[in-house]
CSV table of C-alpha atoms in Angstrom, one decimal:
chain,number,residue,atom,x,y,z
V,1,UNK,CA,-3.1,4.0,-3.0
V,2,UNK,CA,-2.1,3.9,-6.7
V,3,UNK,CA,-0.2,1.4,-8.8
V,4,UNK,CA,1.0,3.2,-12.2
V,5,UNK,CA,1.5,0.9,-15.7
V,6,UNK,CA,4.8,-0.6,-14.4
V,7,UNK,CA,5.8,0.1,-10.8
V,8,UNK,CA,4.3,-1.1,-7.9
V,9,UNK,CA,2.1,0.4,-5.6
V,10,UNK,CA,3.6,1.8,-2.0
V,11,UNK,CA,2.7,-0.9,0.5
V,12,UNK,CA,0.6,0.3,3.5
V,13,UNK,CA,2.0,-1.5,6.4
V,14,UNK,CA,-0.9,-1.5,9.1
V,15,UNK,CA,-0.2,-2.4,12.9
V,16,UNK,CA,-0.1,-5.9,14.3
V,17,UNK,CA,-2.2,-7.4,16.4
V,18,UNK,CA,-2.0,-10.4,19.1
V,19,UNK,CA,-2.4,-13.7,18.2
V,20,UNK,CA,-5.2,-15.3,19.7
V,21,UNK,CA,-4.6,-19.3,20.2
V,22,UNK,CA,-7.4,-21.6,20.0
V,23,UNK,CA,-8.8,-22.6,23.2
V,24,UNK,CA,-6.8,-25.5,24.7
V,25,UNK,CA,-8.7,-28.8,26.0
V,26,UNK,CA,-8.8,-28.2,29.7
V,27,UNK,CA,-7.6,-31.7,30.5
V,28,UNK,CA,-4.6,-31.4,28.3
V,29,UNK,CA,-1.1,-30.1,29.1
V,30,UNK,CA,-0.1,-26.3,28.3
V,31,UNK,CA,0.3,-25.8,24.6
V,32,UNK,CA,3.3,-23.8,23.3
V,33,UNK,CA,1.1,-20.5,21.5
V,34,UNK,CA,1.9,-20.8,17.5
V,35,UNK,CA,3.9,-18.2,16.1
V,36,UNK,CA,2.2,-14.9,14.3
V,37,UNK,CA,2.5,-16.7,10.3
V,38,UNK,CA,5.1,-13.6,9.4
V,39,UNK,CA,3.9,-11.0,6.8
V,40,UNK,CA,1.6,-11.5,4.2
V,41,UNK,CA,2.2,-9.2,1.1
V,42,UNK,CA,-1.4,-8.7,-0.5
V,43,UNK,CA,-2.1,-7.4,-4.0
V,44,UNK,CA,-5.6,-5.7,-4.1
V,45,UNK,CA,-7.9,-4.3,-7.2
V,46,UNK,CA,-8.3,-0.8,-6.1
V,47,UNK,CA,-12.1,-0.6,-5.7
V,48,UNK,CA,-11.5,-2.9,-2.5
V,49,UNK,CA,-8.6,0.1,-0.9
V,50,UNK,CA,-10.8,0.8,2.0
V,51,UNK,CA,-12.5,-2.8,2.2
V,52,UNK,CA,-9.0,-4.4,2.1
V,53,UNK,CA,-7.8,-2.0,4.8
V,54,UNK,CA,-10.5,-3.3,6.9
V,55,UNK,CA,-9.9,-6.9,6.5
V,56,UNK,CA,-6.0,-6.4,6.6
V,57,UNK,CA,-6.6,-4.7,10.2
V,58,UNK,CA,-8.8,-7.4,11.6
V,59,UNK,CA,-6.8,-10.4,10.8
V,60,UNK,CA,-3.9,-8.8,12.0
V,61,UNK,CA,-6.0,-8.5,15.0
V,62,UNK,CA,-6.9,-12.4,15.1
V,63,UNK,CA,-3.9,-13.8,14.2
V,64,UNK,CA,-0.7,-11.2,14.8
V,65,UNK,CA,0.3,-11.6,11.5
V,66,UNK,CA,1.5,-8.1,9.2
V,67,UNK,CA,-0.2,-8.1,6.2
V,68,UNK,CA,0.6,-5.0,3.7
V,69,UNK,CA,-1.3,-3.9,1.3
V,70,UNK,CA,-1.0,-2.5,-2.7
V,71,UNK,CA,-3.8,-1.5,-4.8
V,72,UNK,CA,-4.1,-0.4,-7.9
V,73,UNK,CA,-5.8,-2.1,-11.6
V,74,UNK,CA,-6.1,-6.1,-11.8
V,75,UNK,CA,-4.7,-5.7,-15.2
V,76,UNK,CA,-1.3,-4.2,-13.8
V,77,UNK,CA,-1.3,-6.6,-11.0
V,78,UNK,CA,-1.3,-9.2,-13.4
V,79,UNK,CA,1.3,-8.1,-15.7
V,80,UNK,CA,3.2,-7.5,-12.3
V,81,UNK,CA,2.5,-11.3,-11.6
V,82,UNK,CA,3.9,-12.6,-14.5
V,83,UNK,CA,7.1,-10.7,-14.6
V,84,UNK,CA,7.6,-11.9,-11.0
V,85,UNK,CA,6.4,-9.8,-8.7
V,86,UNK,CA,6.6,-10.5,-5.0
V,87,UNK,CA,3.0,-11.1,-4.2
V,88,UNK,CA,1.6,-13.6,-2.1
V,89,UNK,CA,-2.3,-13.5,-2.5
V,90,UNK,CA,-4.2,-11.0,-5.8
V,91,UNK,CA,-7.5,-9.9,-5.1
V,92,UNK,CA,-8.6,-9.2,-9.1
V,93,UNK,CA,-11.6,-7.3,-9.7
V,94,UNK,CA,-11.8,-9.6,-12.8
V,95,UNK,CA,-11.5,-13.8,-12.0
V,96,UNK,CA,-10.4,-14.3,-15.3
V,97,UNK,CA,-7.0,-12.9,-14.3
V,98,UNK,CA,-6.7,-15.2,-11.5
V,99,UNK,CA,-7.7,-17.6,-13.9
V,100,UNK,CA,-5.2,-17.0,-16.4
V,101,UNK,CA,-2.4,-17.0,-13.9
V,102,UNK,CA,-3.5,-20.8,-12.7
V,103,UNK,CA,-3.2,-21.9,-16.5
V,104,UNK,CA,0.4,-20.2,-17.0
V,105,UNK,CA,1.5,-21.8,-13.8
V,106,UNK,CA,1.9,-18.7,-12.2
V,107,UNK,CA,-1.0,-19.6,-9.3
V,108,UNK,CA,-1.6,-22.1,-7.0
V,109,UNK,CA,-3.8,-24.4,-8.6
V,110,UNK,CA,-7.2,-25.0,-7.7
V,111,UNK,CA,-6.8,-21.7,-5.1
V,112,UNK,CA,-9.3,-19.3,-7.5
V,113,UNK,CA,-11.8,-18.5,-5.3
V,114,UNK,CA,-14.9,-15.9,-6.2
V,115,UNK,CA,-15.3,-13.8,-3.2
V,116,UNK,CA,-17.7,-11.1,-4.4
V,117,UNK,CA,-19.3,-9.1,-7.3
V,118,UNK,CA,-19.0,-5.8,-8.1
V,119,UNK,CA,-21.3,-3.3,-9.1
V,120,UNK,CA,-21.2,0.4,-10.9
V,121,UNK,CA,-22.9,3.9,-10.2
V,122,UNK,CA,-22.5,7.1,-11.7
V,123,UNK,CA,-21.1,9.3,-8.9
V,124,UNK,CA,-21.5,13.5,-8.6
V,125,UNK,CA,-20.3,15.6,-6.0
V,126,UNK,CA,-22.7,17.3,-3.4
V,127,UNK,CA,-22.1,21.0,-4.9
V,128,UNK,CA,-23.2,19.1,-8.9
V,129,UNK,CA,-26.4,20.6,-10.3
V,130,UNK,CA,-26.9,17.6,-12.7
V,131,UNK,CA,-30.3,15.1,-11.9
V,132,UNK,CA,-28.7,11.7,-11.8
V,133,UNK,CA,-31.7,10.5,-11.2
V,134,UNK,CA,-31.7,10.5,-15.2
V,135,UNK,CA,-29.2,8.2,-15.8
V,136,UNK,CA,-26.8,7.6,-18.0
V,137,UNK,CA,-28.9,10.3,-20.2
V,138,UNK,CA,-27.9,13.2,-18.0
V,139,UNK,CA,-23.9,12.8,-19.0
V,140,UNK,CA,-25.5,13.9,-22.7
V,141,UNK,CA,-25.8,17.5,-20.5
V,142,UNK,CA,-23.6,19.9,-22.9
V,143,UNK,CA,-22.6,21.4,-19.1
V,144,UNK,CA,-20.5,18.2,-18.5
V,145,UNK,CA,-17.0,18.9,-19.9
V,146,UNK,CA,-15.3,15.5,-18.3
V,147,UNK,CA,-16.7,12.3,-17.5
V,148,UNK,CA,-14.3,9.9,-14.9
V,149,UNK,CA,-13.9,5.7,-15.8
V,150,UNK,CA,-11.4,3.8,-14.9
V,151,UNK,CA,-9.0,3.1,-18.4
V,152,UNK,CA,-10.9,0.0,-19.9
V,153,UNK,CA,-7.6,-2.0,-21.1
V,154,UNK,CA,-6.5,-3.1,-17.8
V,155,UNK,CA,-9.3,-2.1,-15.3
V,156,UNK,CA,-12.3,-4.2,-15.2
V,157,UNK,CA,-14.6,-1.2,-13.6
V,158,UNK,CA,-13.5,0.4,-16.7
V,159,UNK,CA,-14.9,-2.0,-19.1
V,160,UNK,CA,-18.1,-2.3,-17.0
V,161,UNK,CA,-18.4,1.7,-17.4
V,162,UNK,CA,-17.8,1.5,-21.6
V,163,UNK,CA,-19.9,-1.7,-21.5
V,164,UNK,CA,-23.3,0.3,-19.7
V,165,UNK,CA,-22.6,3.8,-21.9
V,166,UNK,CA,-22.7,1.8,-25.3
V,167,UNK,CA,-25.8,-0.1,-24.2
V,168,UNK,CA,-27.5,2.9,-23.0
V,169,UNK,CA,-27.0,4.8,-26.6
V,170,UNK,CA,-24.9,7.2,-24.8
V,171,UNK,CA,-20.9,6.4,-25.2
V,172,UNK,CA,-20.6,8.2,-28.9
V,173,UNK,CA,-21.9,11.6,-27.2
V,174,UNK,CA,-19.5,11.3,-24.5
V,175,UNK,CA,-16.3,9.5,-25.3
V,176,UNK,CA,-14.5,12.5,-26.3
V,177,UNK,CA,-15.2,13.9,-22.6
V,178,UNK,CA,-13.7,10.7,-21.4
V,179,UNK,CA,-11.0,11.6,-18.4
V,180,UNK,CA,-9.3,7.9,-17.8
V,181,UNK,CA,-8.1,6.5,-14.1
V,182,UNK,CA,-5.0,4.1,-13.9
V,183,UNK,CA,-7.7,2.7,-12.1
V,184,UNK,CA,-11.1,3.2,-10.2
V,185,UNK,CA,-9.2,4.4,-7.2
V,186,UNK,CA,-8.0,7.3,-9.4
V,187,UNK,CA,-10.8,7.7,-11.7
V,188,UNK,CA,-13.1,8.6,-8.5
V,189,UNK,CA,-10.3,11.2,-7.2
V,190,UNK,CA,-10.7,12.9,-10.6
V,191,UNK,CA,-14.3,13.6,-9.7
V,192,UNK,CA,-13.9,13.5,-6.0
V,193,UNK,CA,-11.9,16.8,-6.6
V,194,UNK,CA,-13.4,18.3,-9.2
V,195,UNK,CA,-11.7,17.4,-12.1
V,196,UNK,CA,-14.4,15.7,-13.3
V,197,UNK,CA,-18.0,16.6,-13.5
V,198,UNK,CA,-19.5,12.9,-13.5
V,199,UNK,CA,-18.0,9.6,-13.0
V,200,UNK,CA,-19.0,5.9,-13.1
V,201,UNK,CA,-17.4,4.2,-10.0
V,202,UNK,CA,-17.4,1.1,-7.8
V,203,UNK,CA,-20.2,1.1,-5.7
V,204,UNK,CA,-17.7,0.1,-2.7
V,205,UNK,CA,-16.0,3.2,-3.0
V,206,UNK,CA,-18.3,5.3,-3.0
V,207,UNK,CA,-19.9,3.6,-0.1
V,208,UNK,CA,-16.0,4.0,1.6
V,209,UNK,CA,-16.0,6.5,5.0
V,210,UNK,CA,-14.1,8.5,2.5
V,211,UNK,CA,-16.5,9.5,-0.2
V,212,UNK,CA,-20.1,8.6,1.0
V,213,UNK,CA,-20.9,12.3,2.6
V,214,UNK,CA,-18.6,13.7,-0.3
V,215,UNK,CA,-21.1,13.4,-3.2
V,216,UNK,CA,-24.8,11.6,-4.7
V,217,UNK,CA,-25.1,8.2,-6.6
V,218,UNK,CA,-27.4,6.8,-9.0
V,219,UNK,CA,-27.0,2.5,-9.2
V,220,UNK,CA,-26.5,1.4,-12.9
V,221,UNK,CA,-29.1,-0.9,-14.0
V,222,UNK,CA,-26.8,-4.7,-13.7
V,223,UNK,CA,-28.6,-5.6,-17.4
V,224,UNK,CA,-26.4,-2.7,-18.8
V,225,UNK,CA,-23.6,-4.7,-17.9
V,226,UNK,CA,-21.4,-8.0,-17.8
V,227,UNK,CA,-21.6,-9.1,-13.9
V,228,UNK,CA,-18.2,-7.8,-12.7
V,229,UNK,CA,-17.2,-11.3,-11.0
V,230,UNK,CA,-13.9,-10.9,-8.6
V,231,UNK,CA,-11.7,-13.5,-7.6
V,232,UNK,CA,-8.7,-14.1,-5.6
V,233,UNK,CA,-5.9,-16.8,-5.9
V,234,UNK,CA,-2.8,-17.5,-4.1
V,235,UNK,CA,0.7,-16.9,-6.0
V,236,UNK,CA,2.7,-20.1,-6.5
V,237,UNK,CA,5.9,-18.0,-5.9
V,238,UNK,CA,4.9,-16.5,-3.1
V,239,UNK,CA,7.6,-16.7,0.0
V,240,UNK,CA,4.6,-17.0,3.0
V,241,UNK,CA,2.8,-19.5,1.4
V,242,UNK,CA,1.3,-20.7,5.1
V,243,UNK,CA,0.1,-16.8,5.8
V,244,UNK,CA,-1.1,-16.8,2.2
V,245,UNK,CA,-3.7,-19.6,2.8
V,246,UNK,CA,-4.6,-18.1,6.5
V,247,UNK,CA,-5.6,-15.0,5.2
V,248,UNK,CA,-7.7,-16.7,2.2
V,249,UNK,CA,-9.5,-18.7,4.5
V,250,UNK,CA,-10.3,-15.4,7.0
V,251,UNK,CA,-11.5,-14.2,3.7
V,252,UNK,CA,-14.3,-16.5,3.5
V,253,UNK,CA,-15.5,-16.6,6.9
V,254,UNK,CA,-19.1,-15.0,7.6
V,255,UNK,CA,-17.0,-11.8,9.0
V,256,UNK,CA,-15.1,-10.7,6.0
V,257,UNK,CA,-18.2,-11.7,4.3
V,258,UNK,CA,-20.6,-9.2,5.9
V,259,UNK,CA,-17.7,-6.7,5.7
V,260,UNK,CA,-17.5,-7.3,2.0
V,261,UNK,CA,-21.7,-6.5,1.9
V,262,UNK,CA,-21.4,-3.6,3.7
V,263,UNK,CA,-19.4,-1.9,1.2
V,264,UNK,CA,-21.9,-2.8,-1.4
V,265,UNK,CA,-20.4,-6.3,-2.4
V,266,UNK,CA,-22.3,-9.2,-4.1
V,267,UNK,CA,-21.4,-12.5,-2.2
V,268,UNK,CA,-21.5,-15.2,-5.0
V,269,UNK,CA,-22.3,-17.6,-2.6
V,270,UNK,CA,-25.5,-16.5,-2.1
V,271,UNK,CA,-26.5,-17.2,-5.7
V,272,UNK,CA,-27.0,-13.6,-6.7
V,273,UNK,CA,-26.4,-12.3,-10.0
């Protein structure tokens, strides 16, 4: 699922489950079983697609709410945000943008919370004959004509990517070969397809059901780059605010959270870097 510079991305409207009521006290009288909290419209930085589809489906599951689902680049999703965008929870792959939309008002305050950390790899398909057990170095190969990011002025995988190749002395010899992504979502179908020899990814999408049997990874050492901290925050205008805050608090329980670190997340709580 894409999100281009202006227009929004095509929600993904995924089944709904049962609710499932809290067990009653045994002594007490029947208790009338609370409604499903409606539909929960969900924007989502695009290296959590397949993550988010996960967690969308079970608390559907849990809770019989509808919860639909757009991904594409923080940056857009902000700029979306601010121009009024119907949103009721953003899932930023940069907490500064949740940030900034708590200090123009824009955001429920206080409701920033830091749910993971993301990390980088540079990504080849099975059929590539380049070592990327190199490194960075290999993408110096003159054999490499294009070279996948994500675009680095709205895309915070982006900027990680730029960020690692300058610090490893190898952006000048490859910038020109540079093929950009609206977002990390697109950046890795450039190279998933072969329209790019190489790319530098998020590590949860290459780990997705989609693309781990499709190509090889090599991790990018995290001193090459900023940590890329994520956060999500509820939208003040948001018309479900009661379904809003249920599906932030299912995103901090210990399920979503060993969901999150199977697709190669960081939990900040854990005090990693």
């Amino acid at each position: 699922m894409l999100v281009g510079l202006a227009a929004l991305a095509s929600p993904v409207l995924l089944p709904a489950g049962r609710f499932i009521a809290n067990a009653a006290d045994p002594a007490s009288t029947p208790q009338v079983q609370p409604k499903p909290c409606g539909t929960v419209t969900v924007a989502a930085a695009a290296d959590l697609a397949s993550a988010m589809n996960e967690i969308a489906a079970n608390f559907q599951k849990a809770t019989g709410c509808i919860v639909r689902v757009s991904a594409g680049s923080s940056g857009n999703f902000l700029s979306q945000i601010e121009n009024g965008a119907p949103f009721d929870v953003f899932f930023s792959a940069d907490i500064e943008y949740p940030k900034k939309l708590e200090a123009e008002g824009l955001a429920v305050p206080e409701s920033t919370y830091p749910y993971a950390v993301g990390k980088i790899v540079l990504w080849v398909r099975n059929d590539s004959r380049l070592d990327i057990s190199k490194g960075l170095a290999v993408l110096r190969d003159p054999s490499i004509q294009k070279v996948a990011i994500a675009n680095p002025q709205h895309a915070p995988y982006g900027r990680a990517a730029e960020e690692a190749l300058r610090k490893a002395g190898v952006y000048d010899a490859v910038k020109h070969r540079f093929v950009l992504g609206e977002n990390i979502s697109q950046a890795a179908q450039f190279v998933e397809s072969g329209n790019a020899d190489a790319g530098i990814l998020a590590l949860s999408l290459v780990l997705s059901p989609a693309m781990k049997e499709k190509g090889r990874f090599w991790r990018v050492p995290e001193n090459l780059y900023m940590p890329i901290q994520q956060g999500v925050v509820l939208v003040r205008s948001s018309q479900n605010p009661r379904g809003a805050q249920e599906f932030l608090e299912y995103v901090k329980s210990p399920a979503t959270a060993a969901l999150l670190e199977r697709y190669g997340f960081v939990l900040p709580a854990k005090g990693k870097p």
